mmCIF file of C-alpha atoms in Angstrom:
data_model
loop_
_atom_site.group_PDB
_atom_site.id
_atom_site.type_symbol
_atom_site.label_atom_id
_atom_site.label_comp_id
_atom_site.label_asym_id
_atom_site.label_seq_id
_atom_site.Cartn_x
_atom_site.Cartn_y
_atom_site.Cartn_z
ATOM 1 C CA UNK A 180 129.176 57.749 97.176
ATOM 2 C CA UNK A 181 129.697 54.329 98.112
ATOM 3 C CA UNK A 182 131.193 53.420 101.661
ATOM 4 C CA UNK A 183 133.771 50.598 99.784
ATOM 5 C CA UNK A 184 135.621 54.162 98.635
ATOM 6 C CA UNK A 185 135.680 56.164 101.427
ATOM 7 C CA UNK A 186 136.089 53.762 104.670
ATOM 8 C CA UNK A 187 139.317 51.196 105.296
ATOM 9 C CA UNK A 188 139.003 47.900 103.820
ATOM 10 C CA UNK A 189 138.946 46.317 107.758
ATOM 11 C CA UNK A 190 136.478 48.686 108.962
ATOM 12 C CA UNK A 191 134.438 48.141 105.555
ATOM 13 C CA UNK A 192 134.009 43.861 105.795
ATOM 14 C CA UNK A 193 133.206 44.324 109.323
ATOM 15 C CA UNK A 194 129.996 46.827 108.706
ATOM 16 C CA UNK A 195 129.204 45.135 105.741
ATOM 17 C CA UNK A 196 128.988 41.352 107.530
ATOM 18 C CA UNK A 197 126.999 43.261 110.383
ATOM 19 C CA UNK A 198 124.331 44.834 107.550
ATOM 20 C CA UNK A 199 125.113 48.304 107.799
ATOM 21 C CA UNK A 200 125.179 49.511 104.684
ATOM 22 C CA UNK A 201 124.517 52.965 104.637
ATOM 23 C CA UNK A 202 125.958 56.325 105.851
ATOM 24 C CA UNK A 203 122.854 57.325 106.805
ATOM 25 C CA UNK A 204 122.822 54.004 109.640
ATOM 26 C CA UNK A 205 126.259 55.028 110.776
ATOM 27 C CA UNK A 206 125.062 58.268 111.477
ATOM 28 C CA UNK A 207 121.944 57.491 113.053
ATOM 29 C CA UNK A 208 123.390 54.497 115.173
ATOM 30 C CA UNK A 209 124.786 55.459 118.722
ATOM 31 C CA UNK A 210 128.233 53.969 118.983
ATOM 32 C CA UNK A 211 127.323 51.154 121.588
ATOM 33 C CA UNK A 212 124.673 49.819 118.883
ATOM 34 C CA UNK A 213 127.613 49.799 116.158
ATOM 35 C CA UNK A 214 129.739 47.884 119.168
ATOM 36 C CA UNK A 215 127.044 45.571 119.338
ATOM 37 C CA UNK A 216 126.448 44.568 115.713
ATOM 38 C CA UNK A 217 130.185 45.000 115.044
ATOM 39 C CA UNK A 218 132.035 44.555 118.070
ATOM 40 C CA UNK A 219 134.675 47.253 116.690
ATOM 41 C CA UNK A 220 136.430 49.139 119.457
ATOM 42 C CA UNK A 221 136.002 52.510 120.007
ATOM 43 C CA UNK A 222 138.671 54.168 118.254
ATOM 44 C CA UNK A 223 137.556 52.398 115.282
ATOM 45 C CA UNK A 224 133.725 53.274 116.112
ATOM 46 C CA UNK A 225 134.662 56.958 116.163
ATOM 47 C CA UNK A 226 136.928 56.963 113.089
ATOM 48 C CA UNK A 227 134.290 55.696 111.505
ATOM 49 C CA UNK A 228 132.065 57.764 112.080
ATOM 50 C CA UNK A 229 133.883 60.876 111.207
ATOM 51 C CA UNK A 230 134.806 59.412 107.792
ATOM 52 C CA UNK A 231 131.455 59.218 106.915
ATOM 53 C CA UNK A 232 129.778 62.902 108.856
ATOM 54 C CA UNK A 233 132.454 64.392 106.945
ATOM 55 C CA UNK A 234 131.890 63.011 103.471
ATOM 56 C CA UNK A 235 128.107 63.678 103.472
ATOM 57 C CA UNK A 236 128.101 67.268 105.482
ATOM 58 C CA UNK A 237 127.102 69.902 102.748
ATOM 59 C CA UNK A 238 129.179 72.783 102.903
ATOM 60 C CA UNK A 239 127.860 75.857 105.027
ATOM 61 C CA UNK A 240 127.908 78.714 104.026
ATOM 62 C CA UNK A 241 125.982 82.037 105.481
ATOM 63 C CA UNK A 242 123.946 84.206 103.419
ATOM 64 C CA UNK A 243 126.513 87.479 103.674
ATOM 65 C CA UNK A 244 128.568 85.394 101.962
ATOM 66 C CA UNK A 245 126.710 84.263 99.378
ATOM 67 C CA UNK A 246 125.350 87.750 99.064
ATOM 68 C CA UNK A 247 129.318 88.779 98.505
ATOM 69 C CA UNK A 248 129.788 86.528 95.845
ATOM 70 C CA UNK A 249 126.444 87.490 94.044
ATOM 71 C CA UNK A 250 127.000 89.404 91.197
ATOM 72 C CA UNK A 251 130.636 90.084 92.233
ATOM 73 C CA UNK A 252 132.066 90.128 88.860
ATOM 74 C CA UNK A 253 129.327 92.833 87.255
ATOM 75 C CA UNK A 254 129.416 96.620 86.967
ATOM 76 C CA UNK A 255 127.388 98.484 89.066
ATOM 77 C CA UNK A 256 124.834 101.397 88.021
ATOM 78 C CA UNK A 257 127.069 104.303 88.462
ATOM 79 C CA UNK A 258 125.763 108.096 89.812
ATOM 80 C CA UNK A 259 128.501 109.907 88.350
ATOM 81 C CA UNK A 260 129.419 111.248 91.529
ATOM 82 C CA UNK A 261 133.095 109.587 91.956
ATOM 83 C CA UNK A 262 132.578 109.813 96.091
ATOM 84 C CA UNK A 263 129.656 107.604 96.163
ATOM 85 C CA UNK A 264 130.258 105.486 93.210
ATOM 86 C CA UNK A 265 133.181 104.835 95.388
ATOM 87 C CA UNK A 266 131.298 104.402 98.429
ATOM 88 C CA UNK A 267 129.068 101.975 96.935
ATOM 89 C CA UNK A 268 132.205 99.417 95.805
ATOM 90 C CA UNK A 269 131.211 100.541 92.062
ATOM 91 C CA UNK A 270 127.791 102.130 91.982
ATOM 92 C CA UNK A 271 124.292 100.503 93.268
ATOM 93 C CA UNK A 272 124.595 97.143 93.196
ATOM 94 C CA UNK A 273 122.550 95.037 90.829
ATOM 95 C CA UNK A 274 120.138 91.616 91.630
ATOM 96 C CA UNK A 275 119.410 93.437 95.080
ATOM 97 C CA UNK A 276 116.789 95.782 97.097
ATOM 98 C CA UNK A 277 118.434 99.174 98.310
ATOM 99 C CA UNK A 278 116.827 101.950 100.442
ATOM 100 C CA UNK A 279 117.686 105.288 100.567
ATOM 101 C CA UNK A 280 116.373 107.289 103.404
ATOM 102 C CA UNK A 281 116.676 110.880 104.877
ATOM 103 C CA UNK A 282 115.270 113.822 106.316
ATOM 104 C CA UNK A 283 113.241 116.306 103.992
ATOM 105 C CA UNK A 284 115.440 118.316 101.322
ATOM 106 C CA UNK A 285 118.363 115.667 102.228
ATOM 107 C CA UNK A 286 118.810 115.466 98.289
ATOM 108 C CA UNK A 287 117.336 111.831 98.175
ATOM 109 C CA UNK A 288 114.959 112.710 94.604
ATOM 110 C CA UNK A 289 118.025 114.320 93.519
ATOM 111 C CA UNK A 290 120.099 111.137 93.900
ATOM 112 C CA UNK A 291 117.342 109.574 92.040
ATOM 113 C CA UNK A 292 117.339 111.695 88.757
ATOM 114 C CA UNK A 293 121.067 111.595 88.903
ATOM 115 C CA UNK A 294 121.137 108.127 89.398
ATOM 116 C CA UNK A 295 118.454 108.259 86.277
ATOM 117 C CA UNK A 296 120.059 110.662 83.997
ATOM 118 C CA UNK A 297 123.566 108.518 84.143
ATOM 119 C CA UNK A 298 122.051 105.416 82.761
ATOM 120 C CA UNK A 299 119.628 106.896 80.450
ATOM 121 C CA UNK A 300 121.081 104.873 77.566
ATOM 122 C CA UNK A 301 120.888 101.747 79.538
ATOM 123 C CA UNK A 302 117.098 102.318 80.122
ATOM 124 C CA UNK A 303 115.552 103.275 83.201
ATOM 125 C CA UNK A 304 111.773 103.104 85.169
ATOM 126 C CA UNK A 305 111.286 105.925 87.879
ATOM 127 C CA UNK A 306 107.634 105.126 89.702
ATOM 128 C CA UNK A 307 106.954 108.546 91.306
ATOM 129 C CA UNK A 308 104.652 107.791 94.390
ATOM 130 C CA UNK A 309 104.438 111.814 95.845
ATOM 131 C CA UNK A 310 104.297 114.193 93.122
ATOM 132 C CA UNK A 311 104.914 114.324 89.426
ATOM 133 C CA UNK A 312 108.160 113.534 87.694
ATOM 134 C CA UNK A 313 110.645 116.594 88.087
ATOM 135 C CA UNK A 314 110.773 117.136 84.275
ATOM 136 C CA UNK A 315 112.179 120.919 85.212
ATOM 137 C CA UNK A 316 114.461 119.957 87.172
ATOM 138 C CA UNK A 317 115.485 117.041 84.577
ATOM 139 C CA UNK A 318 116.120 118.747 82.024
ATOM 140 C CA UNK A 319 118.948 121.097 84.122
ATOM 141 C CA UNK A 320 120.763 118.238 85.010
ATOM 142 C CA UNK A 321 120.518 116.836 81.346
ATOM 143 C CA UNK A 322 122.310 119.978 80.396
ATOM 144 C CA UNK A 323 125.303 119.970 82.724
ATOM 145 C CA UNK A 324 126.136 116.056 81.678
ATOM 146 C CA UNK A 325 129.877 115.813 80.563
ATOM 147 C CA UNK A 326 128.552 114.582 76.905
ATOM 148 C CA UNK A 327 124.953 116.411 76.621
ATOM 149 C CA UNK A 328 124.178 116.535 72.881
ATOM 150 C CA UNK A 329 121.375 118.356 72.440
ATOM 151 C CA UNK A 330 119.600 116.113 69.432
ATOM 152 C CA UNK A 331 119.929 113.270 71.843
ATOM 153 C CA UNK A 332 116.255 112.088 73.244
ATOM 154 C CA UNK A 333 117.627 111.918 76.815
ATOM 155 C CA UNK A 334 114.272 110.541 78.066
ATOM 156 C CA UNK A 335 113.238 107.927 75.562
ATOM 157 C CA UNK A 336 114.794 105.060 77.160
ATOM 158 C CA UNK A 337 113.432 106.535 80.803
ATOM 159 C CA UNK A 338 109.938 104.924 81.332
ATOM 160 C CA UNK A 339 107.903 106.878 84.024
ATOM 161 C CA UNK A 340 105.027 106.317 86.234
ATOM 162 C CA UNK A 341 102.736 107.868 88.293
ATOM 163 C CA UNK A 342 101.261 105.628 91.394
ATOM 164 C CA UNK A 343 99.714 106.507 95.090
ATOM 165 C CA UNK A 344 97.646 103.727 96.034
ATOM 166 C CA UNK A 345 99.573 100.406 97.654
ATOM 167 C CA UNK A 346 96.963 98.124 95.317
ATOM 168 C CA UNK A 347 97.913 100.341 91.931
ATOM 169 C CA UNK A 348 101.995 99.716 92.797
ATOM 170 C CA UNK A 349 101.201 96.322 93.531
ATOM 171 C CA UNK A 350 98.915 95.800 90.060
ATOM 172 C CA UNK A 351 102.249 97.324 88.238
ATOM 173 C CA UNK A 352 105.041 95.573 90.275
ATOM 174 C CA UNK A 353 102.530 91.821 89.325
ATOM 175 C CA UNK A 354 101.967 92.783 85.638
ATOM 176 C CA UNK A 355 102.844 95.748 83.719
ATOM 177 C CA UNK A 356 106.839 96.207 84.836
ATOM 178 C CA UNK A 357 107.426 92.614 84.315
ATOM 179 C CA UNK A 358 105.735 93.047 81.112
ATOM 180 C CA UNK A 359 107.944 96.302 80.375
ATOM 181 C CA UNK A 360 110.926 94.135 81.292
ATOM 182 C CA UNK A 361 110.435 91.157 78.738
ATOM 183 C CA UNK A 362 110.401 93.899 76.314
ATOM 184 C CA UNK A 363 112.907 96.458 76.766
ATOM 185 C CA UNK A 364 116.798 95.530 78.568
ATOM 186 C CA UNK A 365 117.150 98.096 81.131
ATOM 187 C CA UNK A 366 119.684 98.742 84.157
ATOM 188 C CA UNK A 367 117.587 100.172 87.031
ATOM 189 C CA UNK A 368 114.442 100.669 88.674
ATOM 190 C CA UNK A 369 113.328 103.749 90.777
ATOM 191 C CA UNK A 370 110.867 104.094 93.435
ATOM 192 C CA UNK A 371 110.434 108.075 94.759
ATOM 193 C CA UNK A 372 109.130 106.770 97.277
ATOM 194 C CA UNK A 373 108.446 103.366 98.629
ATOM 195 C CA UNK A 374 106.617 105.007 102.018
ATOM 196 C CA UNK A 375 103.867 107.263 100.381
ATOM 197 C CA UNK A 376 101.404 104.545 98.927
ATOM 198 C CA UNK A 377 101.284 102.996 102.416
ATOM 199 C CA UNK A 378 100.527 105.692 104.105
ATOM 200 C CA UNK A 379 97.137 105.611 104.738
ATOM 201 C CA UNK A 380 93.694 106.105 107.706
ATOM 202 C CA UNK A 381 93.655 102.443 107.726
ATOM 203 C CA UNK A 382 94.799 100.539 110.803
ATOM 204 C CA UNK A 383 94.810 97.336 109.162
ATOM 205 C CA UNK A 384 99.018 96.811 110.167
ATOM 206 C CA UNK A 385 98.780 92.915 109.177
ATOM 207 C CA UNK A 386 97.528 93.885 105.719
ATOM 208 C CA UNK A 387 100.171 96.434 105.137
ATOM 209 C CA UNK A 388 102.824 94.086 106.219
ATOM 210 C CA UNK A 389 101.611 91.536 104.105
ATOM 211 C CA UNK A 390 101.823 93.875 101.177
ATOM 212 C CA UNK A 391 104.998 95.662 101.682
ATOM 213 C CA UNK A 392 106.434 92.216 102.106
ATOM 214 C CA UNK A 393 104.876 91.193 98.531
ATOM 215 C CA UNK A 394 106.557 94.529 97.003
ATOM 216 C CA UNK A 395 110.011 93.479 98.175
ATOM 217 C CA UNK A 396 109.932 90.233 96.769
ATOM 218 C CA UNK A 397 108.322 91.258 93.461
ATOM 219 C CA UNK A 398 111.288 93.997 93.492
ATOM 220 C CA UNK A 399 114.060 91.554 94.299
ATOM 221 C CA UNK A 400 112.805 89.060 92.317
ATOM 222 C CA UNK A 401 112.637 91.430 89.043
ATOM 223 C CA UNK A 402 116.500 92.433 90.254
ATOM 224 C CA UNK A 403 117.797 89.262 89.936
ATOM 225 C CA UNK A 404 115.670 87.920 87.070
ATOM 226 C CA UNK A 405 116.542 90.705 84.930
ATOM 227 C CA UNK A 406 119.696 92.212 86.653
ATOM 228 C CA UNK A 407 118.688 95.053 88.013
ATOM 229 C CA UNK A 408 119.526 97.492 90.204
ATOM 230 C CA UNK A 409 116.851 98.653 92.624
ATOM 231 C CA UNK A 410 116.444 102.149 94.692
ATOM 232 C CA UNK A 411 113.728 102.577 96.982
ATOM 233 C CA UNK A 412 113.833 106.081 98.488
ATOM 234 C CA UNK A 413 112.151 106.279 101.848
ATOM 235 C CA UNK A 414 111.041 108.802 104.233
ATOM 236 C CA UNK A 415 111.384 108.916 107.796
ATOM 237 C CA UNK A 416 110.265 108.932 111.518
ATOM 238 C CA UNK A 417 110.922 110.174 114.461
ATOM 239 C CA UNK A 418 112.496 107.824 117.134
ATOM 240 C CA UNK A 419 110.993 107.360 120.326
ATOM 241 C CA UNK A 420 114.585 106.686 121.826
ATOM 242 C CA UNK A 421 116.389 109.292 120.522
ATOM 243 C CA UNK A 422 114.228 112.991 119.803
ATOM 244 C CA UNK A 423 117.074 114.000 118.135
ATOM 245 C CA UNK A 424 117.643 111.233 115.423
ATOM 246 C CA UNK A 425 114.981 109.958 112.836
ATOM 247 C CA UNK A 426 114.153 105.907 111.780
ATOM 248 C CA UNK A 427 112.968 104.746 107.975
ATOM 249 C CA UNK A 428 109.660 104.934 107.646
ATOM 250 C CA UNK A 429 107.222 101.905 107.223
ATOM 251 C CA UNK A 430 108.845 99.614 110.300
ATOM 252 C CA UNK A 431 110.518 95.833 110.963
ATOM 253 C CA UNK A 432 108.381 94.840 107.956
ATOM 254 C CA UNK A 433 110.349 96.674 105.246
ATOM 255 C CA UNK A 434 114.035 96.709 106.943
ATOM 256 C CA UNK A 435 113.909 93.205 106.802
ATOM 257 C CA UNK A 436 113.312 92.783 103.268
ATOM 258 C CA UNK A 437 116.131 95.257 102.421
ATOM 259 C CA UNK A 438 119.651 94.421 100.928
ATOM 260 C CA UNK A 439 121.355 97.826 101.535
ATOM 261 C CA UNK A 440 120.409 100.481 103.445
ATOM 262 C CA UNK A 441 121.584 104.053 102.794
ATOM 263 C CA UNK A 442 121.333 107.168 104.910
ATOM 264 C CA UNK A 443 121.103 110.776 103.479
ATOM 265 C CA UNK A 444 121.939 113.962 105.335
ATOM 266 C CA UNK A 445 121.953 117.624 104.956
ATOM 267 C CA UNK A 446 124.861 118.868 107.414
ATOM 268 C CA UNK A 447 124.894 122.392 108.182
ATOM 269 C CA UNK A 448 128.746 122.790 106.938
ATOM 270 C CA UNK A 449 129.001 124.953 103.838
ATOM 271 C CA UNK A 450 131.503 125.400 101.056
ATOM 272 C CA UNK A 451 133.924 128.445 101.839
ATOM 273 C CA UNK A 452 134.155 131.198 99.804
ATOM 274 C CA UNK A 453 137.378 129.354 98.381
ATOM 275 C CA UNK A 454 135.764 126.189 97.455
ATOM 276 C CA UNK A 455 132.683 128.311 95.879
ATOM 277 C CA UNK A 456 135.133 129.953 93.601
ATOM 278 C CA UNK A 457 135.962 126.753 91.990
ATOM 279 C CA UNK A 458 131.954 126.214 90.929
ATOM 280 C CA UNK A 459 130.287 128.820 88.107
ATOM 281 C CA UNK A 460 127.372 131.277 89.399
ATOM 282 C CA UNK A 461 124.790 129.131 86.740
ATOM 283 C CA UNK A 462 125.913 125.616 88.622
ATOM 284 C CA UNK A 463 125.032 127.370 92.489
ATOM 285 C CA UNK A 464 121.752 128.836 90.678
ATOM 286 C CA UNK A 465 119.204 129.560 93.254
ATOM 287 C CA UNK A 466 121.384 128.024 96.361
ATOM 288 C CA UNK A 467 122.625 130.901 98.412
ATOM 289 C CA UNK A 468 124.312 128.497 100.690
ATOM 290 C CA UNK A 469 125.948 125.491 99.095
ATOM 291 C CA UNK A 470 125.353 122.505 102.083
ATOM 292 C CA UNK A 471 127.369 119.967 102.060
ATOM 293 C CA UNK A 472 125.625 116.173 101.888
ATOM 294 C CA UNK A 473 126.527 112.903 103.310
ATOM 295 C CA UNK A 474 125.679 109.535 102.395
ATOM 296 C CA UNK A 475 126.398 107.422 104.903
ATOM 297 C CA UNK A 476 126.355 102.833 104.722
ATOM 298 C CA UNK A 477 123.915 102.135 107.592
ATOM 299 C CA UNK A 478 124.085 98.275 106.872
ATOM 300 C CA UNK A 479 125.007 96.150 103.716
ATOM 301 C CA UNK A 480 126.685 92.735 103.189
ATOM 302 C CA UNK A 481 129.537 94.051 100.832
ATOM 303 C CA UNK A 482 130.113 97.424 102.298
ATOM 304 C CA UNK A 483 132.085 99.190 105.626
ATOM 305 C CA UNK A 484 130.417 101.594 106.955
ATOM 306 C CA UNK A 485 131.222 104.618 105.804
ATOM 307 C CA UNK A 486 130.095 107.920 104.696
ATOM 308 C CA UNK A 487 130.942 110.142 101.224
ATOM 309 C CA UNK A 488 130.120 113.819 101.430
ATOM 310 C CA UNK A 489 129.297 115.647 97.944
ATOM 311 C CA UNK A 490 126.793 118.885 97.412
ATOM 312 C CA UNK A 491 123.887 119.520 94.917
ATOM 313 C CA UNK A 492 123.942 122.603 92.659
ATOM 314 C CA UNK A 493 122.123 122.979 89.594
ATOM 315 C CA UNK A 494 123.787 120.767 87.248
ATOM 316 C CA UNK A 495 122.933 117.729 90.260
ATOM 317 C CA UNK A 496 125.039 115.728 92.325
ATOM 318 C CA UNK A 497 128.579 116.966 92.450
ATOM 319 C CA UNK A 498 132.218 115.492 94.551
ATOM 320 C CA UNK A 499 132.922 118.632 96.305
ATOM 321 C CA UNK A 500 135.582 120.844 94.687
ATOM 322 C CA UNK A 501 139.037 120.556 95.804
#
């Protein structure tokens, strides 16, 4: 940008004859130097000045918004559960970090396979941190999906692995997914759960920082590299200023490197009698009491927050029946 094109002629040969010849000298120069060298008045000073801070200011913007418009136009990685896909503006969004945290038997691994099982075509990596992959409990939900064909390898485009040390996640986050991922096109990544390598004897709290901190950049970076969506479940805490109520697990160090954060809860409402009548004895299985779940936005920058309800029987995350 030249200032010949932007400034009047007048104010232009005046500058010019007093050797200011750049916008970065207007800016710099207080208004009674300019008078000096230029011996413009002040109106002219000023307008000056605002021609130029105006032409060269970059456009600000804040990171929600940029977050909003990231990935806007793409699908999200759906659970098949029309509530929260709803919830969720279109599933779990892709390019970013999200956290899913709750109380034991809040239905957060379920959420998981679901969330697994639905984009089994699309290929999928669940890292289980606490116990073993639920292949039992798997293999009932592959049964109850709306297509199930039973010559169909649900599981060979699901890659599964089995971690509990923070330096063995690390080692695969660094080297073998991002290998995996050059390789194979797939839609999502799992974590079940982000808290359990890191819990450890060790009171080394810089260290652990420094890794967790590592993790969520090697996640988010995968994300938007490969477009990805990313689910971290968590575990929780009790809070010190509320007995009743519980915190995510691992601290400041983790919520800050988060995207969205989810909350799962198991309410003590249950389905009437009516409501049970419109779900088969095989999908209740071994529930005697069908509990109704919520899912509820605790922070994200394209989401209200709200909450969806739904309930888990044996064929997996369900809307509740109407």
């Amino acid at each position: 940008m030249h200032l010949r094109n932007i400034l009047p002629p007048n104010i232009y040969d005046v500058i010019d004859r007093a050797g200011i010849s750049t916008e970065r000298q207007i800016i710099l120069l207080s208004i009674w130097d300019i008078k000096k060298y230029t011996n413009l008045n002040l109106d002219d000073i000023l307008l000056l000045k605002n021609i130029v801070t105006e032409n060269v200011c970059p456009t600000i913007t804040t990171g929600k918004e940029e977050l909003k418009k990231f990935n806007c136009n793409k699908a999200g990685v759906l659970t098949g559960c029309t509530g929260i896909d709803n919830l969720l503006a279109g599933g779990f969004r892709r390019g970013t970090l999200t956290e899913v945290f709750g109380e034991s038997a809040s239905g957060k691994t379920q959420l998981g396979l679901q969330l697994t099982l639905n984009n089994w075509a699309k290929g999928c990596v669940y890292i289980c941190t606490e116990d073993l992959f639920p292949t039992k409990r798997f293999e009932e939900m592959k049964i109850s999906l709306p297509q199930f064909d039973p010559r169909i390898d649900y599981g060979k485009n699901i890659f599964v692995e089995h971690i509990t040390e923070a330096i063995d996640l690390l080692s695969c986050l660094r080297v073998r997914l991002p290998k995996l991922l050059e390789h194979h096109k797939l839609a999502l990544i799992v974590i079940d759960s982000i808290a359990a390598p890191f819990r450890c004897e060790s009171n080394n709290y810089v260290k652990r920082a420094e890794d967790l901190r590592e993790v969520a950049i090697l996640l988010t970076s995968m994300a938007q590299k490969f477009d990805l969506a990313i689910l971290c479940i968590n575990q929780v805490t009790a809070s010190f200023e509320d007995s009743n109520s519980v915190l995510p697990a691992l601290g400041l160090a983790w919520s800050n490197m988060v995207t969205t954060r989810l909350m799962l809860k198991k309410t003590l409402n249950v389905l009437d009698g009516k409501s049970l009548a419109n779900i088969s004895n095989q999908q209740i299985a071994d529930h005697h009491k069908t509990y109704i779940r919520e899912l509820h936005v605790m922070f994200a920058p394209h989401l209200s927050n709200m909450m969806a309800q739904f309930i888990v029987t044996a064929c997996g995350i369900q809307d509740i029946p109407k």
